[in-house]
Every structure is written in structure tokens, then in C-alpha cells.
Amino acid sequence: MLPKRGFFRGWKVYKLARVLILNVTNKLRKAFLGKEKAKPDVEEFLTTDRRKDGDNKQEKFSSQVNGRIPENISSQQSRRSRPEGYPEKGKSADADVSKISELAGEYRSHLRYEEAEKLYKKALKLSPANVSLQLDLAYMYTDMYKFDEAEKIFLKVLRKEPDNLEATAGLVSLYVGDKPEHDKAKEIVKHWQEKFPDKYDTRILVAQYYQGLGRHDKAKDILMEAIKTDPRRFRAYYDLALINFHSGEKDKTLPLLKKALKRLDDNFSGEEKESLRSDCYFLLGRLYNTFNEYEKAEDVLKKIKEECRNSSDYYFILGEAYLGQEKVREAREHFLTAKRINPYKADYYFALKRCYDKQNKGKTYDFLKDNLVSNYRKIAKIVLANDIRLVCVQYPMCSVEPLKNILSGIEGITFVDNEEKFKRVVDRTVYGDYFLDRCGRVFGHATSKGNRLLAESIAETILKEPEGLER
């Protein structure tokens, strides 16, 4: 599903900020790994053949199976099976390529991009025409914000295979998102509509294009057309369920998910079926959590624990289900696992705070909070030391004071207050005009209108400063 993008993502300063965050994250990760052993799953992988009889599963981050467009073309965390042992001497080149690419996937799932990139390139030296490997590398480049490199690979694949759906979807994703060139995206989609006007996959691609532009109602209409074209297929039901879930129409999500699961039983088998079932159960678990049906969430999420063991979000969602049942110890363990897999996501720390509040372990939370504050301050000092103007933007509907407190004593920071501006417009209109959901309790992922208001707020604040747009 194409993620919602704001129109200001094409600004050079935005791209610079994302690159800066990646560089800081890499430095913090290296420091973190220097203090602890490398991730056990990866290190065991280097020395042990963990294959079970008949089990040689590799779930790609984005896969094209029977014309299937990638479930998620954004920089989401990959859920992969544990790879097998490192390539042995005497094995065939194909076996070596398979094992090297699986190891690359394991590093990638732990956000260790540099190691993963080296391994993907090594595999491509052994198998330079391997399109699947090329696309894996391209999608990882989008994770790393190397959008030009990703674009080159997608175009290379399409020169060789003009009708490759996965490469097409990846390119459209770039052109409506991180490397915004909407005219190019429109031309690609138009080409598919002219070449395959009645094809089910064309409608799925067009729906993703409109979602990338934030036109969710249009995307939903096209997905309904896809269902009419072939009601037996899985994809349109699942994508429609995702849109409804993120739009806050959760009562419509459950029936669609049930229909999607039935199509799995009717049309798929083996690894492909298990991979898609895992996606459905993951969304179903999130849905049950929102309905406060925590036992149901726990039941469905436990069914996919093996497939999702490298996903920090999986442990986070399951932890929420435990916490909803007052199983605080189990919740805390799962939040800690999520934090171990991805120590850079603030949601996990706040989830731990709720556990510590219930367990009266305030001192432990204070330590975690101090860590978080310290990281924010380090990032601010790195930015300012490189003579880069630092603009700190508070979430919509939230007071800017906590952010100012975190960065107090550091001179030269511009703060953007989005509390009153958003509260005023939401009071006058409808919450759903500006937000797709309530992921932040009082705010959520922004619609096109919400992103525009946010961009205007940032621009107004910058222009009011004495320096204006200088620096």
C-alpha cells in the first residue's frame, strides 16, 4: 500500500533532514552494537545451518507473485524468516546467491543496511541478471533514503522487463512520494491503463497511485471496481481493508479482512498463502486492539509469531494486547523486545512508561526518558555544529512546551507550535478532514489538507524569524 505523503517532502531541507537522521541513527547504532554483542539471530546465522527439513522459506520485503503488487512500498520494517547458514564451498552458484541474499535480508531486517548492501552486491556479482535481487536492493535503497539509486534500478529492470509490476509499483511510489515527480507517475499509470485497461492488477496499481496522492476516496472507488472485475481475488479486499483501517472506518475493516482470508483459502497455497495470511492476521490483531478485544488480538497474533519474529511492530502490537488485559509483565517483555529490535522508535519507550507506571517503577522509566532526551539533544547539537538551521516541529494539537523543555539551554533553535492552529480548524470543521486516524491519541497521520496546514505553519514560523529564509 502506498503511504500517504505530504507535498513538502520534495523540499531539499526535508531530504537533508532525513539523510541527517539516517546518519545519526547509523552512528548511534554503531555505538550501541559496540557495547553489546551483535544481534544473536544474525551471528548464529553466520555460523549455523538452521534449515529445517523442507523449510527453505524466504519472504521478500516486496514480492511479486502471480502479478501481486508489493504489500508495502514504503520504508516499513521487513518481516523475514530466519535465513539458512552462510554459503559453503562446493555449493552451486544458485545456492550461494540464495543464501547470501537471505543473509542480506536478515541484516536488513535489523536495520544494518551497510552490511546488507555489501551482501546484495556480492550476490549480484554472482547473478547479475537476477531481477528479484535487483528489486530487493532497490527497495532497501528506499529504506536508506537513496532514492536516486533506487530509481536507477527500477528503470533498469523496466528496460529489460517493461511489464514488471513490482518495478512499476516501486517507481510510481518514488514519483508520488520521496522523489516527487507526479507527471512521471501519471504517465506510468496512464500507460498501464491504456495497455491493460481491463486488467485487475492495473486497477490495483491505479488505486495505489491515488493513495500516494492522498486521494483515498478515489482509491477506494477503484478498488471496488477491481472487486467487481474479479471478486475471487485477494488483493483488493486487503487493500480496501487497510484504507478503511487507517481512515478510522474500522467497522468496515473486519468484513473485508474476513473476505480476504476466504480468498486466501480458495486461491493460494504453501508459502505464498502463509505470507499473505500473516499480513491479514497482523492487521486483524491491530483491529481487535482498537476494539478493546485484547484476547482476540492475542490469539491471532500468536499464530504468526514465527513469521514476525524480526518485526518490532509485531511485538509492540502484541504487547498492547497483553497490556489491555492487565498482563503487565508479558506486555513489558514484548515492549522491551520491540525496543531491542529497533531502539530508535519513541512509541516503544512510551509503551514501557505505561508498564512502569502500573508496576510503580518510576526510576526505570526516568532512566529511559533521560536516554531519549539525551538523544534528542545530541541530534540538535550535531545539526547546529554543522551550521544547519534547526527547526523543531511539534505534533499537531500538542503543546510545544515539552519540546522546548527537552532542548532548553541550546541556542539557535526555531520551534513550530501547531497546537492552537490545528485546534481552531478542527473545532470549525471535521477531524477527518485533517487526520486519517488517531495514532497519536489527539492527532493522527495527516490528510493532504492536514499536511498543507502543517507546511504553512512551518513556513510562517520560519519567515517570522529575523533570518527568514537565509542560512
Short mmCIF file of C-alpha atoms in Angstrom, two decimals:
data_model
loop_
_atom_site.label_atom_id
_atom_site.label_comp_id
_atom_site.label_asym_id
_atom_site.label_seq_id
_atom_site.Cartn_x
_atom_site.Cartn_y
_atom_site.Cartn_z
CA MET A 1 0.00 0.00 0.00
CA LEU A 2 1.42 3.36 -0.98
CA PRO A 3 1.96 5.53 2.09
CA LYS A 4 0.45 8.97 2.46
CA ARG A 5 2.96 11.67 1.54
CA GLY A 6 2.98 15.39 2.24
CA PHE A 7 3.68 17.81 -0.59
CA PHE A 8 6.62 19.37 1.27
CA ARG A 9 8.57 16.10 1.11
CA GLY A 10 10.23 17.33 -2.07
CA TRP A 11 11.95 20.24 -0.30
CA LYS A 12 15.73 19.98 -0.16
CA VAL A 13 15.71 20.78 3.55
CA TYR A 14 13.34 17.85 4.16
CA LYS A 15 15.61 15.46 2.26
CA LEU A 16 18.62 16.84 4.13
CA ALA A 17 16.85 16.21 7.42
CA ARG A 18 16.10 12.61 6.51
CA VAL A 19 19.69 11.98 5.46
CA LEU A 20 20.89 13.57 8.70
CA ILE A 21 18.58 11.35 10.76
CA LEU A 22 19.86 8.27 8.93
CA ASN A 23 23.48 9.26 9.58
CA VAL A 24 22.82 9.94 13.26
CA THR A 25 20.93 6.67 13.56
CA ASN A 26 23.84 4.79 12.00
CA LYS A 27 26.27 6.38 14.47
CA LEU A 28 24.04 5.54 17.41
CA ARG A 29 23.60 2.00 16.10
CA LYS A 30 27.36 1.51 15.82
CA ALA A 31 27.81 2.77 19.37
CA PHE A 32 25.01 0.50 20.54
CA LEU A 33 26.49 -2.53 18.80
CA GLY A 34 29.90 -1.68 20.18
CA LYS A 35 28.58 -2.10 23.72
CA GLU A 36 26.55 -5.24 23.11
CA LYS A 37 27.04 -8.37 21.11
CA ALA A 38 25.69 -8.27 17.60
CA LYS A 39 22.12 -9.48 17.20
CA PRO A 40 22.05 -13.20 18.11
CA ASP A 41 19.89 -14.14 15.13
CA VAL A 42 22.44 -12.69 12.73
CA GLU A 43 25.50 -14.10 14.46
CA GLU A 44 24.01 -17.57 14.72
CA PHE A 45 23.22 -17.26 11.05
CA LEU A 46 26.88 -16.71 10.25
CA THR A 47 27.94 -19.97 11.86
CA THR A 48 24.95 -22.30 11.88
CA ASP A 49 22.83 -24.05 9.28
CA ARG A 50 19.36 -23.59 10.75
CA ARG A 51 17.33 -25.14 7.93
CA LYS A 52 14.57 -27.48 8.96
CA ASP A 53 13.55 -30.35 6.69
CA GLY A 54 11.57 -28.96 3.82
CA ASP A 55 11.83 -25.40 5.06
CA ASN A 56 13.63 -23.06 2.72
CA LYS A 57 11.40 -20.05 3.10
CA GLN A 58 12.43 -16.57 2.05
CA GLU A 59 9.85 -13.84 2.30
CA LYS A 60 10.98 -10.86 0.29
CA PHE A 61 10.37 -7.36 1.63
CA SER A 62 8.34 -6.72 -1.52
CA SER A 63 7.41 -9.62 -3.75
CA GLN A 64 5.57 -10.13 -7.00
CA VAL A 65 3.77 -13.46 -7.03
CA ASN A 66 1.17 -14.13 -9.72
CA GLY A 67 1.13 -10.44 -10.58
CA ARG A 68 0.94 -9.33 -6.95
CA ILE A 69 1.98 -5.74 -6.25
CA PRO A 70 4.13 -5.32 -3.11
CA GLU A 71 2.02 -5.03 0.03
CA ASN A 72 4.08 -2.09 1.24
CA ILE A 73 6.34 0.03 -0.93
CA SER A 74 7.39 2.43 1.81
CA SER A 75 10.23 2.16 4.27
CA GLN A 76 8.43 -0.26 6.55
CA GLN A 77 10.25 -2.88 8.56
CA SER A 78 10.58 -6.22 6.76
CA ARG A 79 9.25 -9.44 8.30
CA ARG A 80 11.50 -12.29 7.19
CA SER A 81 12.05 -15.88 8.07
CA ARG A 82 15.34 -16.80 9.69
CA PRO A 83 17.83 -17.45 6.88
CA GLU A 84 19.89 -20.58 6.50
CA GLY A 85 23.61 -20.99 7.06
CA TYR A 86 26.23 -19.00 5.22
CA PRO A 87 27.17 -20.37 1.76
CA GLU A 88 29.54 -23.33 1.90
CA LYS A 89 32.34 -24.12 -0.51
CA GLY A 90 31.40 -26.55 -3.21
CA LYS A 91 27.77 -25.46 -3.38
CA SER A 92 26.24 -24.31 -6.68
CA ALA A 93 26.25 -20.62 -7.60
CA ASP A 94 22.44 -20.50 -7.30
CA ALA A 95 22.60 -21.91 -3.77
CA ASP A 96 25.25 -19.35 -2.84
CA VAL A 97 23.18 -16.49 -4.26
CA SER A 98 20.11 -17.65 -2.37
CA LYS A 99 21.93 -17.88 0.95
CA ILE A 100 23.79 -14.59 0.52
CA SER A 101 20.55 -12.77 -0.34
CA GLU A 102 18.82 -14.30 2.69
CA LEU A 103 21.66 -13.15 4.94
CA ALA A 104 21.33 -9.68 3.40
CA GLY A 105 17.65 -9.78 4.25
CA GLU A 106 18.43 -10.70 7.84
CA TYR A 107 20.81 -7.75 8.22
CA ARG A 108 18.25 -5.50 6.59
CA SER A 109 15.51 -6.62 8.98
CA HIS A 110 17.81 -5.48 11.83
CA LEU A 111 18.40 -2.11 10.10
CA ARG A 112 22.05 -2.98 9.41
CA TYR A 113 21.95 -1.54 5.93
CA GLU A 114 25.67 -1.27 5.18
CA GLU A 115 26.24 -5.00 5.71
CA ALA A 116 23.09 -5.83 3.76
CA GLU A 117 24.11 -3.63 0.82
CA LYS A 118 27.51 -5.33 0.55
CA LEU A 119 25.87 -8.75 0.51
CA TYR A 120 23.26 -7.81 -2.09
CA LYS A 121 26.04 -6.51 -4.34
CA LYS A 122 28.05 -9.69 -3.76
CA ALA A 123 25.04 -11.79 -4.76
CA LEU A 124 24.50 -9.65 -7.87
CA LYS A 125 28.10 -10.24 -8.94
CA LEU A 126 27.33 -13.95 -8.92
CA SER A 127 23.97 -13.45 -10.62
CA PRO A 128 23.92 -10.04 -12.37
CA ALA A 129 20.68 -10.72 -14.27
CA ASN A 130 18.71 -11.68 -11.16
CA VAL A 131 15.75 -9.28 -11.23
CA SER A 132 14.47 -10.33 -7.81
CA LEU A 133 17.82 -9.39 -6.22
CA GLN A 134 17.90 -6.08 -8.06
CA LEU A 135 14.45 -5.19 -6.74
CA ASP A 136 15.36 -6.22 -3.20
CA LEU A 137 18.31 -3.84 -3.36
CA ALA A 138 16.17 -1.07 -4.87
CA TYR A 139 13.60 -1.30 -2.10
CA MET A 140 16.34 -1.29 0.51
CA TYR A 141 17.71 1.89 -1.05
CA THR A 142 14.31 3.49 -0.39
CA ASP A 143 14.73 2.42 3.25
CA MET A 144 18.10 4.20 3.22
CA TYR A 145 16.70 7.34 1.51
CA LYS A 146 18.95 6.64 -1.51
CA PHE A 147 16.13 7.43 -3.90
CA ASP A 148 18.27 8.13 -6.97
CA GLU A 149 19.91 4.70 -6.68
CA ALA A 150 16.51 3.05 -6.25
CA GLU A 151 15.17 4.86 -9.30
CA LYS A 152 18.10 3.69 -11.45
CA ILE A 153 17.45 0.05 -10.54
CA PHE A 154 13.70 0.27 -11.16
CA LEU A 155 14.34 1.84 -14.58
CA LYS A 156 16.98 -0.78 -15.40
CA VAL A 157 14.55 -3.59 -14.62
CA LEU A 158 11.80 -1.96 -16.68
CA ARG A 159 14.10 -1.59 -19.70
CA LYS A 160 14.55 -5.35 -19.58
CA GLU A 161 11.01 -6.24 -18.47
CA PRO A 162 8.66 -3.36 -19.41
CA ASP A 163 5.66 -5.04 -17.79
CA ASN A 164 7.31 -5.89 -14.47
CA LEU A 165 4.63 -4.94 -11.96
CA GLU A 166 6.88 -4.74 -8.90
CA ALA A 167 9.36 -2.37 -10.56
CA THR A 168 6.47 -0.29 -11.92
CA ALA A 169 4.88 -0.01 -8.48
CA GLY A 170 8.24 0.92 -6.95
CA LEU A 171 8.79 3.69 -9.48
CA VAL A 172 5.27 5.07 -9.01
CA SER A 173 5.87 5.03 -5.26
CA LEU A 174 9.00 7.15 -5.67
CA TYR A 175 7.35 9.60 -8.04
CA VAL A 176 4.37 10.29 -5.78
CA GLY A 177 6.42 10.19 -2.58
CA ASP A 178 10.08 10.61 -1.73
CA LYS A 179 11.24 11.71 -5.19
CA PRO A 180 8.14 13.63 -6.23
CA GLU A 181 7.66 13.81 -9.98
CA HIS A 182 3.90 13.49 -10.28
CA ASP A 183 3.84 13.93 -14.06
CA LYS A 184 6.06 10.88 -14.49
CA ALA A 185 3.93 8.83 -12.10
CA LYS A 186 0.82 9.89 -14.00
CA GLU A 187 2.38 8.85 -17.32
CA ILE A 188 3.33 5.41 -15.99
CA VAL A 189 -0.17 4.80 -14.65
CA LYS A 190 -1.73 6.10 -17.88
CA HIS A 191 0.45 3.71 -19.90
CA TRP A 192 -0.78 0.74 -17.86
CA GLN A 193 -4.38 1.87 -18.20
CA GLU A 194 -4.02 2.08 -21.99
CA LYS A 195 -2.10 -1.19 -22.36
CA PHE A 196 -4.11 -3.26 -19.87
CA PRO A 197 -7.40 -1.34 -19.49
CA ASP A 198 -9.47 -4.16 -18.00
CA LYS A 199 -6.75 -5.90 -16.01
CA TYR A 200 -7.29 -6.42 -12.29
CA ASP A 201 -3.66 -5.54 -11.49
CA THR A 202 -3.99 -2.25 -13.37
CA ARG A 203 -6.78 -1.19 -11.04
CA ILE A 204 -4.69 -2.16 -8.01
CA LEU A 205 -1.78 -0.06 -9.33
CA VAL A 206 -4.02 2.93 -10.07
CA ALA A 207 -5.55 2.70 -6.59
CA GLN A 208 -2.07 2.77 -5.05
CA TYR A 209 -1.22 5.81 -7.17
CA TYR A 210 -4.22 7.73 -5.82
CA GLN A 211 -3.43 6.67 -2.29
CA GLY A 212 0.06 8.05 -2.71
CA LEU A 213 -1.52 11.36 -3.68
CA GLY A 214 -3.75 11.23 -0.61
CA ARG A 215 -6.92 10.74 -2.65
CA HIS A 216 -8.22 7.86 -0.56
CA ASP A 217 -11.86 8.06 -1.67
CA LYS A 218 -10.77 7.73 -5.30
CA ALA A 219 -8.54 4.78 -4.39
CA LYS A 220 -11.47 3.07 -2.63
CA ASP A 221 -13.70 3.52 -5.69
CA ILE A 222 -11.09 1.90 -7.93
CA LEU A 223 -10.59 -1.00 -5.53
CA MET A 224 -14.34 -1.60 -5.58
CA GLU A 225 -14.09 -1.73 -9.39
CA ALA A 226 -11.30 -4.30 -9.04
CA ILE A 227 -13.51 -6.45 -6.82
CA LYS A 228 -16.27 -6.31 -9.45
CA THR A 229 -13.72 -7.26 -12.12
CA ASP A 230 -12.71 -10.40 -10.21
CA PRO A 231 -14.36 -10.93 -6.82
CA ARG A 232 -12.38 -14.14 -6.28
CA ARG A 233 -9.01 -12.44 -5.87
CA PHE A 234 -7.39 -11.38 -2.62
CA ARG A 235 -5.59 -8.10 -3.11
CA ALA A 236 -8.40 -5.56 -3.48
CA TYR A 237 -10.15 -6.76 -0.31
CA TYR A 238 -6.93 -6.47 1.67
CA ASP A 239 -6.00 -3.01 0.33
CA LEU A 240 -9.53 -1.75 0.93
CA ALA A 241 -9.37 -3.08 4.49
CA LEU A 242 -6.10 -1.19 5.03
CA ILE A 243 -7.55 2.09 3.75
CA ASN A 244 -10.63 1.76 5.95
CA PHE A 245 -8.49 0.89 8.98
CA HIS A 246 -6.23 3.92 8.57
CA SER A 247 -9.21 6.17 7.75
CA GLY A 248 -10.83 5.29 11.06
CA GLU A 249 -13.64 3.25 9.45
CA LYS A 250 -12.73 0.20 11.47
CA ASP A 251 -16.25 -1.28 11.46
CA LYS A 252 -15.85 -1.76 7.68
CA THR A 253 -12.40 -3.32 8.04
CA LEU A 254 -13.36 -6.61 9.70
CA PRO A 255 -15.78 -7.86 6.98
CA LEU A 256 -13.21 -7.06 4.29
CA LEU A 257 -10.46 -8.90 6.15
CA LYS A 258 -12.70 -11.95 6.52
CA LYS A 259 -13.37 -11.90 2.77
CA ALA A 260 -9.65 -11.52 2.08
CA LEU A 261 -8.87 -14.55 4.27
CA LYS A 262 -11.50 -16.62 2.46
CA ARG A 263 -9.89 -15.73 -0.88
CA LEU A 264 -6.59 -16.99 0.51
CA ASP A 265 -8.11 -20.38 1.23
CA ASP A 266 -9.69 -20.50 -2.22
CA ASN A 267 -6.75 -19.33 -4.33
CA PHE A 268 -3.41 -19.79 -2.57
CA SER A 269 -1.28 -22.49 -1.02
CA GLY A 270 2.14 -23.01 0.54
CA GLU A 271 4.49 -20.18 1.46
CA GLU A 272 2.61 -17.54 -0.50
CA LYS A 273 -0.58 -18.32 1.39
CA GLU A 274 1.20 -18.23 4.76
CA SER A 275 2.88 -14.91 3.95
CA LEU A 276 -0.41 -13.25 2.99
CA ARG A 277 -2.22 -14.81 5.95
CA SER A 278 0.45 -13.30 8.20
CA ASP A 279 -0.29 -9.83 6.79
CA CYS A 280 -4.03 -10.31 7.39
CA TYR A 281 -3.59 -11.57 10.95
CA PHE A 282 -1.23 -8.70 11.74
CA LEU A 283 -3.87 -6.16 10.65
CA LEU A 284 -6.58 -8.18 12.41
CA GLY A 285 -4.62 -8.03 15.67
CA ARG A 286 -4.31 -4.25 15.38
CA LEU A 287 -8.03 -4.04 14.64
CA TYR A 288 -9.03 -6.10 17.68
CA ASN A 289 -6.82 -3.88 19.86
CA THR A 290 -8.72 -0.80 18.69
CA PHE A 291 -12.00 -2.53 19.61
CA ASN A 292 -10.54 -3.38 23.05
CA GLU A 293 -10.94 -7.07 22.20
CA TYR A 294 -7.48 -7.85 23.52
CA GLU A 295 -7.89 -11.61 23.95
CA LYS A 296 -8.86 -11.97 20.29
CA ALA A 297 -5.87 -9.82 19.32
CA GLU A 298 -3.56 -12.01 21.37
CA ASP A 299 -4.96 -15.20 19.80
CA VAL A 300 -4.50 -14.11 16.17
CA LEU A 301 -1.09 -12.52 16.74
CA LYS A 302 0.29 -15.63 18.43
CA LYS A 303 -0.46 -17.58 15.24
CA ILE A 304 2.13 -15.57 13.28
CA LYS A 305 4.89 -15.23 15.88
CA GLU A 306 7.34 -17.31 13.84
CA GLU A 307 6.86 -15.26 10.67
CA CYS A 308 7.10 -11.94 12.54
CA ARG A 309 9.93 -12.57 14.99
CA ASN A 310 12.11 -9.83 13.44
CA SER A 311 9.32 -7.22 13.39
CA SER A 312 9.48 -4.71 16.22
CA ASP A 313 5.95 -3.54 15.41
CA TYR A 314 4.67 -7.09 15.87
CA TYR A 315 6.00 -7.26 19.44
CA PHE A 316 4.63 -3.77 20.08
CA ILE A 317 1.10 -4.67 18.91
CA LEU A 318 1.13 -7.95 20.86
CA GLY A 319 2.40 -6.05 23.90
CA GLU A 320 -0.57 -3.70 23.58
CA ALA A 321 -2.90 -6.73 23.61
CA TYR A 322 -1.26 -8.01 26.81
CA LEU A 323 -1.39 -4.60 28.46
CA GLY A 324 -5.08 -4.29 27.61
CA GLN A 325 -5.64 -7.49 29.61
CA GLU A 326 -3.54 -6.17 32.53
CA LYS A 327 -0.85 -8.76 31.76
CA VAL A 328 1.77 -6.17 32.57
CA ARG A 329 4.78 -8.49 32.83
CA GLU A 330 4.12 -10.04 29.38
CA ALA A 331 3.47 -6.59 27.91
CA ARG A 332 6.73 -5.23 29.31
CA GLU A 333 8.70 -8.17 27.90
CA HIS A 334 7.25 -7.61 24.43
CA PHE A 335 7.83 -3.84 24.51
CA LEU A 336 11.44 -4.47 25.55
CA THR A 337 11.84 -6.91 22.64
CA ALA A 338 10.44 -4.30 20.26
CA LYS A 339 12.92 -1.75 21.64
CA ARG A 340 15.79 -4.22 21.31
CA ILE A 341 14.99 -4.84 17.64
CA ASN A 342 14.53 -1.14 16.91
CA PRO A 343 15.88 1.14 19.67
CA TYR A 344 15.04 4.29 17.69
CA LYS A 345 11.23 4.35 17.87
CA ALA A 346 9.76 6.55 20.60
CA ASP A 347 6.43 4.67 20.76
CA TYR A 348 8.14 1.72 22.41
CA TYR A 349 9.55 3.88 25.21
CA PHE A 350 6.16 5.43 25.90
CA ALA A 351 4.60 1.96 25.96
CA LEU A 352 7.20 0.93 28.53
CA LYS A 353 6.31 4.01 30.57
CA ARG A 354 2.74 2.75 30.84
CA CYS A 355 4.03 -0.60 32.11
CA TYR A 356 6.34 1.03 34.64
CA ASP A 357 3.52 3.29 35.82
CA LYS A 358 1.43 0.21 36.56
CA GLN A 359 4.38 -1.50 38.27
CA ASN A 360 5.43 1.65 40.16
CA LYS A 361 8.88 1.51 38.58
CA GLY A 362 9.25 5.23 38.04
CA LYS A 363 13.04 5.16 38.39
CA THR A 364 13.37 2.75 35.46
CA TYR A 365 11.21 4.98 33.31
CA ASP A 366 13.21 8.04 34.33
CA PHE A 367 16.31 6.29 33.02
CA LEU A 368 14.61 5.53 29.69
CA LYS A 369 13.30 9.09 29.44
CA ASP A 370 16.75 10.51 30.17
CA ASN A 371 18.12 8.34 27.36
CA LEU A 372 15.51 9.67 24.95
CA VAL A 373 16.08 13.29 25.94
CA SER A 374 19.84 12.81 25.64
CA ASN A 375 19.47 11.52 22.08
CA TYR A 376 17.29 14.49 21.08
CA ARG A 377 19.86 16.90 22.47
CA LYS A 378 22.74 15.10 20.72
CA ILE A 379 20.94 15.35 17.38
CA ALA A 380 20.27 19.08 17.93
CA LYS A 381 23.93 19.78 18.74
CA ILE A 382 25.15 17.81 15.70
CA VAL A 383 22.85 19.81 13.42
CA LEU A 384 23.84 23.19 14.85
CA ALA A 385 27.55 22.33 14.91
CA ASN A 386 27.36 21.82 11.13
CA ASP A 387 25.84 25.30 10.69
CA ILE A 388 22.47 23.85 9.67
CA ARG A 389 19.40 25.75 10.73
CA LEU A 390 17.38 23.65 13.18
CA VAL A 391 13.58 23.89 13.04
CA CYS A 392 11.79 21.70 15.61
CA VAL A 393 8.17 20.99 14.78
CA GLN A 394 5.76 19.87 17.50
CA TYR A 395 2.97 17.42 16.67
CA PRO A 396 -0.41 18.93 15.73
CA MET A 397 -2.81 19.59 18.65
CA CYS A 398 0.05 19.28 21.18
CA SER A 399 1.75 21.93 23.31
CA VAL A 400 5.23 22.92 22.17
CA GLU A 401 6.43 23.47 25.76
CA PRO A 402 7.59 19.85 26.41
CA LEU A 403 9.73 20.05 23.27
CA LYS A 404 11.22 23.36 24.42
CA ASN A 405 11.97 21.83 27.82
CA ILE A 406 13.80 18.89 26.24
CA LEU A 407 16.03 21.25 24.24
CA SER A 408 16.31 24.01 26.84
CA GLY A 409 19.66 25.78 27.03
CA ILE A 410 20.55 25.12 23.37
CA GLU A 411 20.60 28.38 21.43
CA GLY A 412 19.58 28.92 17.81
CA ILE A 413 16.55 26.60 17.55
CA THR A 414 13.30 27.61 15.85
CA PHE A 415 10.22 25.96 17.38
CA VAL A 416 6.99 25.47 15.44
CA ASP A 417 3.85 25.44 17.61
CA ASN A 418 0.98 23.51 16.00
CA GLU A 419 -1.38 23.35 18.95
CA GLU A 420 -3.78 26.28 18.59
CA LYS A 421 -3.71 26.42 14.78
CA PHE A 422 -4.89 22.81 14.43
CA LYS A 423 -7.36 23.00 17.33
CA ARG A 424 -9.04 26.01 15.72
CA VAL A 425 -9.53 24.39 12.31
CA VAL A 426 -10.65 21.05 13.78
CA ASP A 427 -13.19 22.84 16.00
CA ARG A 428 -14.60 24.64 12.95
CA THR A 429 -14.65 21.63 10.61
CA VAL A 430 -14.34 17.84 10.93
CA TYR A 431 -11.41 15.93 12.47
CA GLY A 432 -11.34 13.56 9.47
CA ASP A 433 -10.64 16.46 7.09
CA TYR A 434 -7.18 16.82 8.62
CA PHE A 435 -6.29 13.39 10.05
CA LEU A 436 -6.66 9.81 8.83
CA ASP A 437 -6.60 8.19 12.29
CA ARG A 438 -5.81 8.83 15.96
CA CYS A 439 -2.43 7.13 16.21
CA GLY A 440 -1.19 9.92 18.50
CA ARG A 441 -4.27 9.91 20.72
CA VAL A 442 -5.23 13.57 20.00
CA PHE A 443 -3.83 13.63 16.44
CA GLY A 444 -3.05 11.18 13.66
CA HIS A 445 -1.48 10.72 10.24
CA ALA A 446 -2.34 13.81 8.22
CA THR A 447 -4.52 14.06 5.14
CA SER A 448 -3.47 16.29 2.22
CA LYS A 449 -5.28 19.17 3.92
CA GLY A 450 -3.55 18.40 7.23
CA ASN A 451 -0.13 18.25 5.59
CA ARG A 452 -0.78 21.55 3.83
CA LEU A 453 -1.70 23.23 7.11
CA LEU A 454 1.41 21.78 8.73
CA ALA A 455 3.62 23.04 5.90
CA GLU A 456 2.04 26.50 6.09
CA SER A 457 2.65 26.60 9.83
CA ILE A 458 6.32 25.71 9.35
CA ALA A 459 6.77 28.27 6.56
CA GLU A 460 5.06 31.06 8.55
CA THR A 461 7.24 30.40 11.60
CA ILE A 462 10.45 30.42 9.55
CA LEU A 463 9.51 33.64 7.73
CA LYS A 464 8.76 35.39 11.04
CA GLU A 465 12.30 34.73 12.27
CA PRO A 466 14.82 37.59 11.77
CA GLU A 467 16.88 35.36 9.46
CA GLY A 468 13.85 34.46 7.34
CA LEU A 469 14.88 32.03 4.63
CA GLU A 470 18.57 32.90 4.93
CA ARG A 471 21.16 30.35 6.14
#
